[in-house]
Amino acid sequence: MAAFKLISTVGDQTVELTEGRSLVVGRAATSDVPIYDPTVSRRHAQVSLKNGTVTVRDLGSSNGTFVNGTQITESAVQDGDIVTFGKVAFRVKEVTPPKAVPAKGPEAEGFAVRPPEATIVRQLPVEEPGKIAAKVAPRPSGESQLKVAGESAEERRAKKFSLLLDISKELSKQPDVDKLLERVVDITFQVMNVDRVSVLMVEDESGELIPRISRNRLGESGGSRHVPQSIARRAVSERLAILTDNAAADERFKGKSIVLQSVRSAMCAPLMGSEGRVLGIIYVDNLTATHSFTDEDLEFLIAFSGIAAVAIENSRLTEQIRREAVVLSNFQRYFAPSLVEQIAKQEGAVQLGGTKLPVAILFSDIRGFTRMSEKMGPDEIASLLTEYFTEMVEIVFEHGGTLDKFIGDAILAIWGAPIRHDDDCDRAMRAALQMQEVLGELNKKWAAQGREPVRIGIGINYGEVFAGNIGSDRRLEYTVIGDAVNTASRLCSKAGPDEILISEPFYRALSSPPSVEPLEPLQLKGKEQAVQVYRVKR
């Protein structure tokens, strides 16, 4: 049976293909073939060898998978073909499989190719912060890589506790997660004799392990490419803290990356969050010396990772609270409470800027308010507007709309931003009809109080606008800008008392349009052509 390899065209990575096995190629550290290149998707492609045939299948990657320059969805490849994932190319190489060597002794009945001898790997199942079930076999004692001196075991233990306390205080000062991870790496080099340190984090949406920061003892960034995915994957999936004395010879870690990256001694501990959730891993290694870490080093790394995990969760919580506070202070006036809560939970929702998108825009305005206000005192005007606006805003919120702003005695409301619904135009139409109905009830109550009735005109349009947050980091206002907004405003100014005027685009977007009366096309200010308008019958 033919055997194959994928060999990077730049010579830094070789992948052996095994008969009957499929390998996932991607940017995630948990991929079978991790490729840390921005043009490679987290799950980019799948390569399999079956019945001597190599098949490459794209997994919906962003930048495509190519065979000899042609983009493919799925394709069989042969010796000498060039397979490119994004912009990272590999050559397919057919090789002669090694002959099995007869074993002597008890294994003489079969054939086996055994790896070199390896010291048993130490592993500590980490169930939750502060609770560690140790499963450590006796092993020769060595010199710890911790930079902690002490004349006795008791003195050394006390200094380790003091060091962990100092680390906890230091990490608690960092509210920003990225800066916190930088500090975690800095501290690791300060307290341990290691060659490289990496932190990889589990992505919330995909659950994949993504490199966040990596550095060697010279301060150079390593891109986390040296982290053996077999060790990282096991640490996450089984919640294990791992110590390997000779990674290249360890039977449990078969990844070629271990050999390619010259990993000798390594430790890896999961960052265990609340409720047993793995946030990521801390990985350290030494390149040349085997048997360089002790059980004491592993236990210290577990304690350190527990402190780091708590600090990471606290930083994330601080950021969430800050974001929600900004949303509450800036947006409670504009959105329904349920919508404010939804926006607050969206990371990145409160940012300067915006986007273009289609929305329904409603303007309503009190007719003859200037004349009315001349006969009323300031307190009466404030009381009337407060009662009127309260009822109208509740109707907007009830129908899933957004209050953009008050303009004097006018209201601007939108549907379709920042949260979109399939029936936004129908919601806006129902809100307009309910506004007229509720206003009739208010007028009956005001008439009993001797007040003059309030009459409003409403204009509604549908079109593309710029919708987003305008202002500063401390004070944002969500608003819409564009010609469609101007058209809605002008329709409102043309509407008479108790009238609802709607545009042709809005009428066409309604799934359940009300009875309407076509009007003569209106020549609106700023429009070269007359606009078709409908009056809603009541």
Coordinates of C-alpha atoms in Angstrom, one line a residue, residues 20-389:
G20 CA -7.7 5.2 6.9
R21 CA -7.2 8.4 8.9
S22 CA -8.4 11.9 8.1
L23 CA -6.5 15.0 9.3
V24 CA -8.0 18.5 9.8
V25 CA -5.8 21.3 8.6
G26 CA -6.4 24.7 10.2
R27 CA -5.2 27.6 12.3
A28 CA -6.5 26.3 15.6
A29 CA -3.9 24.7 17.8
T30 CA -6.2 21.7 18.2
S31 CA -6.1 21.0 14.5
D32 CA -4.3 17.8 13.4
V33 CA -2.1 19.9 11.2
P34 CA -1.9 23.4 12.8
I35 CA -0.8 26.1 10.4
Y36 CA -0.5 29.5 12.0
D37 CA -1.0 31.8 9.0
P38 CA -3.7 34.5 8.7
T39 CA -4.8 33.1 5.3
V40 CA -5.7 29.8 6.9
S41 CA -9.1 29.3 8.5
R42 CA -9.4 27.7 12.0
R43 CA -10.9 24.6 10.3
H44 CA -9.6 25.0 6.7
A45 CA -9.5 21.6 5.0
Q46 CA -9.4 17.8 5.6
V47 CA -6.8 15.5 4.1
S48 CA -7.4 11.7 4.1
L49 CA -5.6 8.6 2.8
K50 CA -7.9 5.7 1.9
N51 CA -7.1 2.7 -0.2
G52 CA -3.9 4.4 -1.3
T53 CA -5.6 7.5 -2.6
V54 CA -5.1 11.0 -1.0
T55 CA -8.2 13.2 -1.0
V56 CA -8.3 16.9 0.0
R57 CA -11.6 18.5 0.9
D58 CA -12.2 22.1 1.7
L59 CA -14.2 22.8 4.9
G60 CA -15.7 26.1 3.9
S61 CA -12.5 28.1 4.4
S62 CA -12.4 31.9 3.8
N63 CA -9.5 31.9 1.4
G64 CA -9.9 28.5 -0.4
T65 CA -8.0 25.3 -0.9
F66 CA -6.2 24.8 -4.2
V67 CA -4.6 21.9 -6.1
N68 CA -1.9 22.9 -8.6
G69 CA -3.4 26.5 -8.6
T70 CA -7.0 25.5 -9.2
Q71 CA -9.5 26.0 -6.3
I72 CA -11.3 22.8 -5.3
T73 CA -14.1 21.7 -3.0
E74 CA -12.9 18.1 -3.0
S75 CA -10.2 16.5 -5.1
A76 CA -7.9 13.5 -5.3
V77 CA -4.2 14.3 -5.5
Q78 CA -1.1 12.5 -6.6
D79 CA 2.6 12.4 -6.1
G80 CA 4.1 15.8 -7.0
D81 CA 0.9 17.8 -6.8
I82 CA 0.9 21.1 -4.9
V83 CA -1.8 21.6 -2.4
T84 CA -2.3 25.2 -1.1
F85 CA -4.3 26.1 2.0
G86 CA -4.9 29.8 1.8
K87 CA -1.4 30.9 0.8
V88 CA 0.5 28.0 2.5
A89 CA 1.6 25.4 0.0
F90 CA 2.5 21.7 0.5
R91 CA 3.9 19.2 -2.0
V92 CA 2.4 15.7 -2.1
K93 CA 5.2 13.1 -1.8
E94 CA 4.8 9.4 -2.2
V95 CA 7.2 7.5 0.0
T96 CA 8.1 3.8 0.5
P97 CA 6.7 2.7 3.9
P98 CA 9.4 1.3 6.3
K99 CA 9.6 -2.5 6.6
A100 CA 8.5 -4.0 9.8
V101 CA 11.3 -5.5 11.9
P102 CA 10.6 -8.9 13.6
A103 CA 10.7 -8.5 17.4
K104 CA 12.5 -10.8 19.7
G105 CA 11.3 -12.4 22.9
P106 CA 7.6 -12.2 23.8
E107 CA 6.8 -10.1 20.7
A108 CA 8.2 -12.6 18.3
E109 CA 4.8 -13.7 17.1
G110 CA 4.1 -10.3 15.5
F111 CA 6.0 -7.3 14.2
A112 CA 6.5 -4.0 16.0
V113 CA 8.5 -0.8 15.5
R114 CA 9.0 0.5 19.1
P115 CA 9.9 4.1 20.0
P116 CA 12.9 4.8 22.1
E117 CA 12.6 4.5 25.8
A118 CA 10.9 7.4 27.6
T119 CA 10.4 8.4 31.2
I120 CA 6.8 8.1 32.2
V121 CA 4.9 11.4 31.8
R122 CA 3.5 13.0 35.0
Q123 CA -0.1 14.0 34.8
L124 CA -2.4 15.7 37.4
P125 CA -6.1 15.8 36.7
V126 CA -7.3 19.3 37.4
E127 CA -10.9 19.2 38.4
E128 CA -11.5 22.8 39.5
P129 CA -9.5 25.6 41.1
G130 CA -8.1 24.5 44.4
K131 CA -9.0 20.8 44.0
I132 CA -6.2 18.6 42.5
A133 CA -6.3 14.8 42.5
A134 CA -2.6 13.8 42.1
K135 CA -1.7 10.6 40.3
V136 CA 2.1 10.6 40.4
A137 CA 4.3 7.5 40.3
P138 CA 7.6 7.5 42.2
R139 CA 10.4 8.9 40.1
P140 CA 14.0 10.0 40.5
S141 CA 14.3 13.4 42.2
G142 CA 15.9 16.1 40.2
E143 CA 16.6 19.8 40.5
S144 CA 13.6 22.0 40.3
Q145 CA 13.5 24.8 37.7
L146 CA 11.8 27.2 40.2
K147 CA 13.8 30.2 41.2
V148 CA 13.0 29.7 44.8
A149 CA 15.9 29.2 47.3
G150 CA 15.6 27.7 50.8
E151 CA 17.8 25.8 53.2
S152 CA 15.0 23.5 54.2
A153 CA 11.8 22.0 52.6
E154 CA 9.7 24.1 55.0
E155 CA 11.5 27.3 54.2
R156 CA 11.2 26.6 50.5
R157 CA 7.5 25.8 50.8
A158 CA 6.9 29.0 52.7
K159 CA 8.6 31.0 50.0
K160 CA 6.5 29.4 47.3
F161 CA 3.3 30.3 49.1
S162 CA 4.6 33.9 49.5
L163 CA 5.5 34.0 45.8
L164 CA 2.1 32.7 44.7
L165 CA 0.5 35.4 46.9
D166 CA 2.6 38.1 45.3
I167 CA 1.6 36.8 41.9
S168 CA -2.0 36.8 42.8
K169 CA -1.8 40.5 43.9
E170 CA 0.1 41.4 40.8
L171 CA -2.3 39.8 38.3
S172 CA -5.3 41.3 40.1
K173 CA -4.1 44.7 39.0
Q174 CA -4.6 44.0 35.3
P175 CA -8.2 44.7 34.1
D176 CA -7.3 44.2 30.5
V177 CA -7.1 40.6 29.4
D178 CA -4.4 41.1 26.7
K179 CA -2.1 42.9 29.2
L180 CA -2.8 40.3 31.8
L181 CA -1.7 37.5 29.5
E182 CA 1.5 39.5 28.8
R183 CA 2.1 39.7 32.5
V184 CA 1.5 36.0 33.0
V185 CA 4.3 35.2 30.5
D186 CA 6.6 37.8 32.1
I187 CA 6.1 36.3 35.6
T188 CA 6.7 32.7 34.3
F189 CA 10.1 33.7 33.0
Q190 CA 10.8 35.5 36.3
V191 CA 10.1 32.5 38.5
M192 CA 11.1 29.5 36.4
N193 CA 14.1 28.5 34.3
V194 CA 12.4 27.7 31.0
D195 CA 13.2 28.4 27.3
R196 CA 9.7 29.2 26.0
V197 CA 6.3 30.1 27.3
S198 CA 3.0 30.2 25.5
V199 CA -0.6 30.9 26.5
L200 CA -3.4 29.6 24.3
M201 CA -7.1 30.4 24.9
V202 CA -10.2 28.5 24.1
E203 CA -12.5 30.5 21.7
D204 CA -16.0 30.8 23.2
E205 CA -17.9 30.3 19.9
S206 CA -16.0 27.5 18.3
G207 CA -14.4 25.9 21.3
E208 CA -11.1 25.8 19.5
L209 CA -7.7 26.5 21.1
I210 CA -6.3 29.7 19.7
P211 CA -2.7 31.0 20.3
R212 CA -2.7 34.4 22.1
I213 CA 0.9 35.0 23.2
S214 CA 4.2 33.2 22.9
R215 CA 7.8 34.2 23.8
N216 CA 11.2 32.7 24.3
R217 CA 13.6 33.7 27.1
L218 CA 15.2 36.3 24.8
G219 CA 11.9 38.1 24.5
E220 CA 11.3 37.0 20.9
S221 CA 7.8 36.2 19.8
G222 CA 7.3 32.6 18.8
G223 CA 3.8 32.6 17.4
S224 CA 3.0 29.6 19.5
R225 CA 4.0 27.3 16.6
H226 CA 6.2 25.3 18.9
V227 CA 3.3 24.1 21.1
P228 CA 2.7 20.4 20.3
Q229 CA -1.0 20.1 19.5
S230 CA -1.1 16.6 20.8
I231 CA -0.1 17.8 24.3
A232 CA -2.3 20.9 24.1
R233 CA -5.3 19.0 23.0
R234 CA -5.0 16.4 25.7
A235 CA -4.6 19.1 28.4
V236 CA -7.9 20.7 27.4
S237 CA -10.0 17.6 26.6
E238 CA -9.0 15.6 29.7
R239 CA -8.3 18.6 32.0
L240 CA -4.8 17.4 32.6
A241 CA -1.7 19.1 33.8
I242 CA 1.1 17.3 31.9
L243 CA 4.8 16.9 32.5
T244 CA 6.9 15.1 30.0
D245 CA 10.5 14.3 30.6
N246 CA 11.4 13.5 27.0
A247 CA 8.5 14.5 24.7
A248 CA 10.1 13.2 21.5
A249 CA 10.2 9.7 22.9
D250 CA 6.9 9.7 24.7
E251 CA 4.5 7.1 23.2
R252 CA 1.4 9.2 24.0
F253 CA 2.5 12.2 22.0
K254 CA 2.9 11.2 18.3
G255 CA 2.7 14.7 16.8
K256 CA 5.5 15.5 14.3
S257 CA 5.5 19.0 15.7
I258 CA 7.2 17.6 18.8
V259 CA 10.2 16.3 16.7
L260 CA 10.2 19.3 14.4
Q261 CA 10.3 21.8 17.3
S262 CA 12.9 19.9 19.2
V263 CA 10.7 19.7 22.3
R264 CA 12.5 17.8 25.0
S265 CA 11.1 18.6 28.5
A266 CA 7.7 20.3 28.6
M267 CA 4.9 21.1 31.0
C268 CA 1.3 22.2 30.2
A269 CA -1.5 23.2 32.6
P270 CA -5.1 24.0 31.8
L271 CA -6.5 27.4 32.9
M272 CA -9.5 26.1 34.8
G273 CA -12.3 28.7 35.2
S274 CA -15.5 28.5 37.2
E275 CA -17.8 25.5 36.8
G276 CA -15.0 23.4 35.5
R277 CA -14.7 25.3 32.2
V278 CA -11.3 25.3 30.5
L279 CA -10.3 28.9 29.5
G280 CA -7.0 27.8 27.9
I281 CA -3.6 26.5 28.7
I282 CA -0.1 27.6 29.9
Y283 CA 2.7 25.7 28.2
V284 CA 6.4 25.9 29.0
D285 CA 9.3 23.8 27.7
N286 CA 13.1 23.4 27.5
L287 CA 14.6 22.6 24.1
T288 CA 17.8 20.7 24.9
A289 CA 17.6 19.1 28.3
T290 CA 15.6 16.0 29.1
H291 CA 14.3 15.3 32.7
S292 CA 14.6 19.1 33.5
F293 CA 11.3 19.5 35.3
T294 CA 10.2 17.9 38.6
D295 CA 6.9 17.2 40.2
E296 CA 7.4 20.3 42.3
D297 CA 7.6 22.4 39.1
L298 CA 4.3 20.8 37.8
E299 CA 2.5 21.4 41.0
F300 CA 3.7 25.0 41.1
L301 CA 2.5 25.5 37.5
I302 CA -0.9 24.2 38.4
A303 CA -1.2 26.6 41.3
F304 CA 0.0 29.5 39.1
S305 CA -2.4 28.5 36.3
G306 CA -5.3 28.5 38.8
I307 CA -4.4 32.1 39.9
A308 CA -4.1 33.2 36.3
A309 CA -7.5 31.7 35.4
V310 CA -9.2 33.6 38.3
A311 CA -7.5 36.8 37.1
I312 CA -8.6 36.2 33.5
E313 CA -12.2 35.6 34.5
N314 CA -12.1 38.7 36.7
S315 CA -10.7 40.8 33.9
R316 CA -13.4 39.6 31.5
L317 CA -16.1 40.3 34.2
T318 CA -14.7 43.8 34.7
E319 CA -14.8 44.5 31.0
Q320 CA -18.4 43.1 30.7
I321 CA -19.5 45.3 33.6
R322 CA -17.9 48.4 32.1
R323 CA -19.5 47.7 28.7
E324 CA -22.9 47.1 30.2
A325 CA -22.6 50.3 32.3
V326 CA -21.8 52.3 29.1
V327 CA -24.8 50.8 27.4
L328 CA -27.1 51.5 30.3
S329 CA -26.0 55.1 30.7
N330 CA -26.2 55.9 27.0
F331 CA -29.0 53.7 25.6
Q332 CA -31.7 53.2 28.2
R333 CA -33.5 56.3 26.8
Y334 CA -33.5 54.9 23.3
F335 CA -34.2 51.2 23.5
A336 CA -36.7 49.0 25.3
P337 CA -35.2 47.4 28.5
S338 CA -35.1 44.0 27.0
L339 CA -33.2 45.4 24.0
V340 CA -30.7 47.3 26.2
E341 CA -30.0 44.0 28.0
Q342 CA -29.4 42.3 24.7
I343 CA -27.1 45.0 23.4
A344 CA -25.2 45.0 26.6
K345 CA -24.3 41.4 26.3
Q346 CA -22.9 41.8 22.8
E347 CA -19.2 42.3 22.9
G348 CA -18.2 45.2 20.7
A349 CA -21.8 46.5 20.4
V350 CA -20.9 49.9 22.0
Q351 CA -18.3 51.4 19.7
L352 CA -18.0 54.6 17.7
G353 CA -19.0 54.3 14.1
G354 CA -21.7 52.3 12.4
T355 CA -22.9 50.7 9.1
K356 CA -25.3 51.2 6.2
L357 CA -28.5 49.2 6.4
P358 CA -32.2 49.4 5.4
V359 CA -34.5 50.6 8.2
A360 CA -38.1 51.9 8.6
I361 CA -38.1 55.5 9.8
L362 CA -41.1 57.0 11.6
F363 CA -41.6 60.7 12.4
S364 CA -44.5 62.0 14.4
D365 CA -45.2 65.7 15.2
I366 CA -47.9 67.6 17.1
R367 CA -49.9 69.8 14.8
G368 CA -50.3 73.4 16.0
F369 CA -48.1 72.9 19.1
T370 CA -46.6 76.4 19.0
R371 CA -50.1 77.9 19.0
M372 CA -51.2 75.6 21.9
S373 CA -48.1 76.4 24.0
E374 CA -48.8 80.2 23.8
K375 CA -51.9 79.6 25.9
M376 CA -50.2 77.3 28.4
G377 CA -47.7 77.8 31.3
P378 CA -44.3 76.1 31.4
D379 CA -45.5 73.5 33.9
E380 CA -48.5 72.7 31.8
I381 CA -46.4 72.2 28.7
A382 CA -43.9 70.0 30.5
S383 CA -46.8 67.9 32.0
L384 CA -48.5 67.5 28.7
L385 CA -45.3 66.5 26.8
T386 CA -44.2 64.1 29.5
E387 CA -47.5 62.3 29.5
Y388 CA -47.7 62.3 25.7
F389 CA -44.1 61.2 25.2

